[in-house]
Tab-separated table of C-alpha atoms in Angstrom:
chain	number	residue	atom	x	y	z
A	14	GLY	CA	0.000	0.000	0.000
A	15	ILE	CA	0.874	3.669	-0.122
A	16	GLN	CA	3.532	4.990	2.228
A	17	VAL	CA	2.986	8.385	3.881
A	18	GLU	CA	6.041	9.817	5.581
A	19	GLN	CA	6.025	12.990	7.620
A	20	SER	CA	9.027	14.945	8.773
A	21	PRO	CA	10.275	15.970	11.187
A	22	PRO	CA	8.650	13.674	13.774
A	23	ASP	CA	9.162	16.256	16.493
A	24	LEU	CA	9.652	20.003	16.350
A	25	ILE	CA	10.186	22.489	19.177
A	26	LEU	CA	9.890	26.211	18.459
A	27	GLN	CA	9.920	29.480	20.289
A	28	GLU	CA	6.806	31.569	19.922
A	29	GLY	CA	7.059	33.732	16.824
A	30	ALA	CA	9.212	31.343	14.813
A	31	ASN	CA	8.308	29.944	11.405
A	32	SER	CA	8.311	26.261	10.445
A	33	THR	CA	7.822	23.903	7.533
A	34	LEU	CA	6.352	20.432	7.863
A	35	ARG	CA	6.720	17.914	5.070
A	36	CYS	CA	4.611	15.004	3.836
A	37	ASN	CA	5.944	12.575	1.229
A	38	PHE	CA	3.699	9.952	-0.344
A	39	SER	CA	4.687	7.018	-2.500
A	40	ASP	CA	1.808	6.945	-4.986
A	41	SER	CA	-0.627	9.234	-6.773
A	42	VAL	CA	-3.534	10.528	-4.688
A	43	ASN	CA	-7.077	11.786	-5.185
A	44	ASN	CA	-7.195	13.654	-1.930
A	45	LEU	CA	-4.715	15.106	0.534
A	46	GLN	CA	-5.691	16.736	3.783
A	47	TRP	CA	-3.717	18.366	6.594
A	48	PHE	CA	-5.074	18.175	10.140
A	49	HIS	CA	-4.090	19.556	13.509
A	50	GLN	CA	-4.853	17.310	16.457
A	51	ASN	CA	-5.134	19.437	19.571
A	52	PRO	CA	-4.166	18.208	23.059
A	53	TRP	CA	-7.749	17.031	23.659
A	54	GLY	CA	-7.667	14.778	20.595
A	55	GLN	CA	-9.867	16.766	18.227
A	56	LEU	CA	-8.731	16.740	14.614
A	57	ILE	CA	-9.161	20.116	13.030
A	58	ASN	CA	-9.246	20.415	9.250
A	59	LEU	CA	-6.525	22.717	8.024
A	60	PHE	CA	-6.417	22.169	4.279
A	61	TYR	CA	-7.891	20.003	1.573
A	62	ILE	CA	-5.101	20.267	-0.985
A	63	PRO	CA	-4.560	17.470	-3.532
A	64	SER	CA	-2.552	19.966	-5.601
A	65	GLY	CA	-1.586	23.618	-5.691
A	66	THR	CA	-1.199	26.195	-2.939
A	67	LYS	CA	-3.632	27.501	-0.337
A	68	GLN	CA	-3.348	29.993	2.479
A	69	ASN	CA	-5.412	30.536	5.588
A	70	GLY	CA	-4.097	33.201	7.929
A	71	ARG	CA	-0.714	32.208	9.312
A	72	LEU	CA	-0.911	28.791	7.686
A	73	SER	CA	-0.303	27.865	4.097
A	74	ALA	CA	0.152	24.611	2.237
A	75	THR	CA	1.567	23.505	-1.070
A	76	THR	CA	1.170	20.128	-2.750
A	77	VAL	CA	3.298	19.149	-5.735
A	78	ALA	CA	1.363	16.115	-6.885
A	79	THR	CA	3.784	15.194	-9.684
A	80	GLU	CA	6.622	14.960	-7.147
A	81	ARG	CA	4.440	13.381	-4.452
A	82	TYR	CA	4.955	15.743	-1.567
A	83	SER	CA	3.134	18.396	0.371
A	84	LEU	CA	4.404	21.143	2.655
A	85	LEU	CA	2.641	22.897	5.508
A	86	TYR	CA	4.004	26.293	6.508
A	87	ILE	CA	3.318	27.835	9.889
A	88	SER	CA	4.385	31.443	10.328
A	89	SER	CA	4.676	33.448	13.535
A	90	SER	CA	3.884	30.370	15.598
A	91	GLN	CA	1.815	30.661	18.764
A	92	THR	CA	1.561	28.359	21.774
A	93	THR	CA	-1.922	27.376	20.607
A	94	ASP	CA	-0.321	25.860	17.491
A	95	SER	CA	1.088	23.069	19.662
A	96	GLY	CA	-0.181	19.582	18.940
A	97	VAL	CA	0.256	16.930	16.303
A	98	TYR	CA	-0.027	17.716	12.603
A	99	PHE	CA	-1.179	14.886	10.362
A	100	CYS	CA	-1.076	14.522	6.634
A	101	ALA	CA	-3.604	12.050	5.193
A	102	VAL	CA	-4.090	10.854	1.623
A	103	ASP	CA	-6.617	8.924	-0.450
A	104	PRO	CA	-4.557	6.894	-2.935
A	105	ILE	CA	-5.746	6.630	-6.540
A	106	THR	CA	-5.044	2.885	-6.356
A	107	GLN	CA	-7.927	2.562	-3.852
A	108	GLY	CA	-10.292	3.130	-6.742
A	109	GLY	CA	-12.357	5.918	-5.261
A	110	SER	CA	-12.919	4.373	-1.855
A	111	GLU	CA	-12.203	7.781	-0.237
A	112	LYS	CA	-10.426	6.102	2.652
A	113	LEU	CA	-7.661	8.201	4.167
A	114	VAL	CA	-4.226	6.827	4.972
A	115	PHE	CA	-2.533	8.838	7.692
A	116	GLY	CA	1.123	9.608	8.196
A	117	LYS	CA	2.606	9.245	11.667
A	118	GLY	CA	2.401	12.955	12.315
A	119	THR	CA	4.690	15.782	13.393
A	120	LYS	CA	4.485	16.724	17.043
A	121	LEU	CA	4.900	20.480	17.365
A	122	THR	CA	5.647	22.190	20.655
A	123	VAL	CA	5.652	25.984	20.724
A	124	ASN	CA	7.203	27.449	23.848
A	125	PRO	CA	6.346	30.929	25.145
B	413	GLY	CA	-20.360	24.319	8.998
B	414	ALA	CA	-19.314	20.653	8.777
B	415	VAL	CA	-19.606	19.781	12.448
B	416	VAL	CA	-19.402	16.197	13.645
B	417	SER	CA	-20.219	15.211	17.210
B	418	GLN	CA	-19.507	12.065	19.180
B	419	HIS	CA	-21.086	10.740	22.324
B	420	PRO	CA	-19.918	9.873	24.876
B	421	SER	CA	-16.593	11.691	25.011
B	422	ARG	CA	-15.299	9.335	27.659
B	423	VAL	CA	-16.531	5.961	28.914
B	424	ILE	CA	-15.283	3.438	31.432
B	425	CYS	CA	-16.767	-0.050	31.346
B	426	LYS	CA	-16.107	-3.435	32.845
B	427	SER	CA	-14.620	-6.301	30.899
B	428	GLY	CA	-17.289	-8.331	29.120
B	429	THR	CA	-19.813	-5.532	28.710
B	430	SER	CA	-20.752	-3.726	25.494
B	431	VAL	CA	-20.381	-0.040	24.746
B	432	LYS	CA	-22.111	2.024	22.063
B	433	ILE	CA	-20.547	5.169	20.590
B	434	GLU	CA	-22.604	7.586	18.514
B	435	CYS	CA	-21.327	9.763	15.680
B	436	ARG	CA	-23.557	12.496	14.293
B	437	SER	CA	-23.154	14.992	11.488
B	438	LEU	CA	-24.886	18.108	12.795
B	439	ASP	CA	-25.180	20.362	9.782
B	440	PHE	CA	-24.799	18.153	6.726
B	441	GLN	CA	-25.907	14.797	5.433
B	442	ALA	CA	-23.126	12.250	5.710
B	443	THR	CA	-23.281	9.738	2.907
B	444	THR	CA	-20.167	8.037	4.239
B	445	MET	CA	-18.823	7.742	7.772
B	446	PHE	CA	-15.514	6.299	8.854
B	447	TRP	CA	-14.387	4.879	12.191
B	448	TYR	CA	-10.775	5.132	13.320
B	449	ARG	CA	-8.846	3.924	16.314
B	450	GLN	CA	-5.849	5.712	17.800
B	451	PHE	CA	-3.470	4.328	20.400
B	452	PRO	CA	-1.417	6.707	22.580
B	453	LYS	CA	1.232	8.613	20.655
B	454	GLN	CA	0.327	6.833	17.444
B	455	SER	CA	-1.445	7.709	14.241
B	456	LEU	CA	-5.034	6.989	13.256
B	457	MET	CA	-5.880	3.565	11.889
B	458	LEU	CA	-9.043	3.101	9.848
B	459	MET	CA	-11.316	0.406	11.230
B	460	ALA	CA	-14.287	0.525	8.889
B	461	THR	CA	-16.256	2.526	6.362
B	462	SER	CA	-20.018	2.794	6.489
B	463	ASN	CA	-22.499	4.072	3.945
B	464	GLU	CA	-26.050	4.950	4.910
B	465	GLY	CA	-28.359	1.991	4.574
B	466	SER	CA	-25.711	-0.583	3.738
B	467	LYS	CA	-23.352	-2.885	5.594
B	468	ALA	CA	-20.053	-1.512	6.796
B	469	THR	CA	-16.805	-2.449	5.105
B	470	TYR	CA	-14.155	-3.480	7.605
B	471	GLU	CA	-10.406	-3.158	7.207
B	472	GLN	CA	-8.265	-6.254	7.290
B	473	GLY	CA	-7.750	-7.509	10.823
B	474	VAL	CA	-10.782	-5.755	12.318
B	475	GLU	CA	-13.330	-8.177	13.778
B	476	LYS	CA	-16.735	-7.231	12.418
B	477	ASP	CA	-18.548	-9.245	15.096
B	478	LYS	CA	-16.708	-7.371	17.816
B	479	PHE	CA	-17.025	-3.870	16.367
B	480	LEU	CA	-20.609	-3.550	15.154
B	481	ILE	CA	-21.295	-0.551	12.962
B	482	ASN	CA	-24.718	0.754	12.027
B	483	HIS	CA	-25.291	3.728	9.699
B	484	ALA	CA	-29.038	4.031	10.100
B	485	SER	CA	-29.509	7.537	8.739
B	486	LEU	CA	-27.667	10.257	6.850
B	487	THR	CA	-26.713	11.911	10.134
B	488	LEU	CA	-26.003	9.035	12.509
B	489	SER	CA	-23.593	6.135	12.685
B	490	THR	CA	-22.953	3.989	15.742
B	491	LEU	CA	-20.049	1.796	16.767
B	492	THR	CA	-20.745	-0.896	19.353
B	493	VAL	CA	-17.803	-2.591	21.004
B	494	THR	CA	-19.164	-5.961	22.098
B	495	SER	CA	-17.775	-7.989	24.990
B	496	ALA	CA	-15.118	-5.376	25.596
B	497	HIS	CA	-11.729	-6.365	26.969
B	498	PRO	CA	-8.868	-4.232	28.312
B	499	GLU	CA	-7.047	-4.457	24.976
B	500	ASP	CA	-10.005	-2.624	23.378
B	501	SER	CA	-9.158	0.437	25.450
B	502	SER	CA	-8.337	3.169	22.986
B	503	PHE	CA	-9.373	6.505	21.482
B	504	TYR	CA	-12.100	5.999	18.881
B	505	ILE	CA	-12.708	8.744	16.330
B	506	CYS	CA	-15.345	9.006	13.636
B	507	SER	CA	-15.358	11.115	10.508
B	508	ALA	CA	-17.973	11.961	7.938
B	509	ARG	CA	-18.177	13.248	4.409
B	510	GLY	CA	-21.102	14.541	2.423
B	511	LEU	CA	-22.235	13.760	-1.091
B	512	GLY	CA	-19.872	15.178	-3.662
B	513	VAL	CA	-17.452	16.413	-0.987
B	514	TYR	CA	-13.976	14.936	-0.730
B	515	GLU	CA	-13.059	16.367	2.658
B	516	GLN	CA	-13.608	14.304	5.772
B	517	TYR	CA	-14.641	16.049	8.971
B	518	PHE	CA	-13.808	14.478	12.298
B	519	GLY	CA	-15.630	14.125	15.573
B	520	PRO	CA	-13.937	14.947	18.886
B	521	GLY	CA	-13.312	11.298	19.725
B	522	THR	CA	-14.357	8.891	22.468
B	523	ARG	CA	-11.878	7.611	24.993
B	524	LEU	CA	-12.796	4.052	26.007
B	525	THR	CA	-11.274	2.441	29.080
B	526	VAL	CA	-12.106	-1.188	29.820
B	527	THR	CA	-11.311	-2.331	33.361
């Protein structure tokens, strides 16, 4: 099956710093989503981005589908950005099943 | 928009009993709902996919007789953990997607502890 690799696994920042999280996937995808899992376990939708670039406030994401990677940029980080960031994909080889395969996540800690 | 709720948020039960978890889409009709399981400090693993009015499709290795899924309406899916054992203790999360929408929206999760 498809492999979804996220890097780095852990990231510690000072408040105000910028960061880039990466998601590599081993096969073509129909869907790619970025999520933030907060300390209480809730997954919050950040981006639906199978290709192209999107921005939402301090966050932006870029997916280069032909090269099978996606990047999540966090600027001017805040302590509330802490948590685990997941990339999840729906591989084309699943034939439209719409099931998401999750990476292992990047744990982000933003210190005041 | 696109709010998904789960109930209960936390449940403790004794070994051998059954527990039902509800997943509701509050402001859209969910043609498909998904159930995931997450162990501490690990990623989400898909357990099953359910479509309204039809039988759930279970992932390899998931016991369908142990994890009963019912998707009775376009806004409600339930997961029943039957004859629960301590190894079933985990964080269970549902997600839902609407017709013609590729994004999945997730509920807040249910933390199950079996004693």
